[in-house]
C-alpha positions as a printed Julia matrix, in Angstrom:
59×3 Matrix{Float64}:
 -5.85   9.86   4.92
 -8.01   6.94   3.88
 -6.83   3.53   2.73
 -8.69   1.55   0.1
 -7.71  -1.9   -1.09
 -7.59  -2.09  -4.87
 -6.75  -5.3   -6.69
 -4.09  -3.5   -8.74
 -2.19  -2.8   -5.49
 -2.09  -6.4   -4.23
  1.5   -7.05  -5.43
  2.71  -3.95  -3.59
  0.88  -4.91  -0.42
  2.34  -8.43  -0.6
  5.83  -6.96  -1.04
  5.31  -4.73   2.01
  4.24  -7.7    4.1
  7.17  -9.77   2.89
  9.68  -6.95   3.5
  7.99  -5.85   6.77
  7.53  -2.26   5.53
  4.66  -0.13   6.82
  2.49   1.26   4.04
  3.05   4.87   5.07
  6.83   4.35   4.99
  6.6    2.81   1.53
  4.61   5.88   0.45
  6.9    8.37   2.2
  7.75  10.52  -0.83
  4.2   11.01  -2.13
  2.94  11.67   1.41
  5.66  14.29   1.92
  4.68  15.97  -1.36
  1.0   15.96  -0.43
  1.13  16.86   3.27
  4.62  18.14   4.09
  7.42  17.12   6.4
  5.83  18.31   9.65
  2.73  16.19   8.99
  4.84  13.16   8.07
  6.95  13.56  11.23
  3.75  13.53  13.3
  2.64  10.39  11.48
  5.98   8.72  12.33
  5.53   9.71  15.98
  1.95   8.44  16.08
  2.96   5.13  14.5
  5.71   4.73  17.09
  3.28   5.4   19.94
  0.76   2.97  18.46
  3.42   0.26  18.11
  4.55   0.77  21.73
  0.93   0.38  22.82
  0.52  -2.82  20.79
  3.9   -4.21  21.94
  2.73  -3.81  25.54
 -0.16  -6.18  24.86
 -2.82  -3.49  24.55
 -5.28  -3.69  21.7
């Protein structure tokens, strides 16, 4: 999955920042339709592992 910043999406990105919602969680339904539940579950796991790594001061 690639992420591109488009000017039309700026209000949605700002809302996500304000509400502290990860982009992939905001896009849960379309990602499930495109890739399936097993893929999305792995994404959730990977995000959790990444956040643990970052929370421990690792970059």
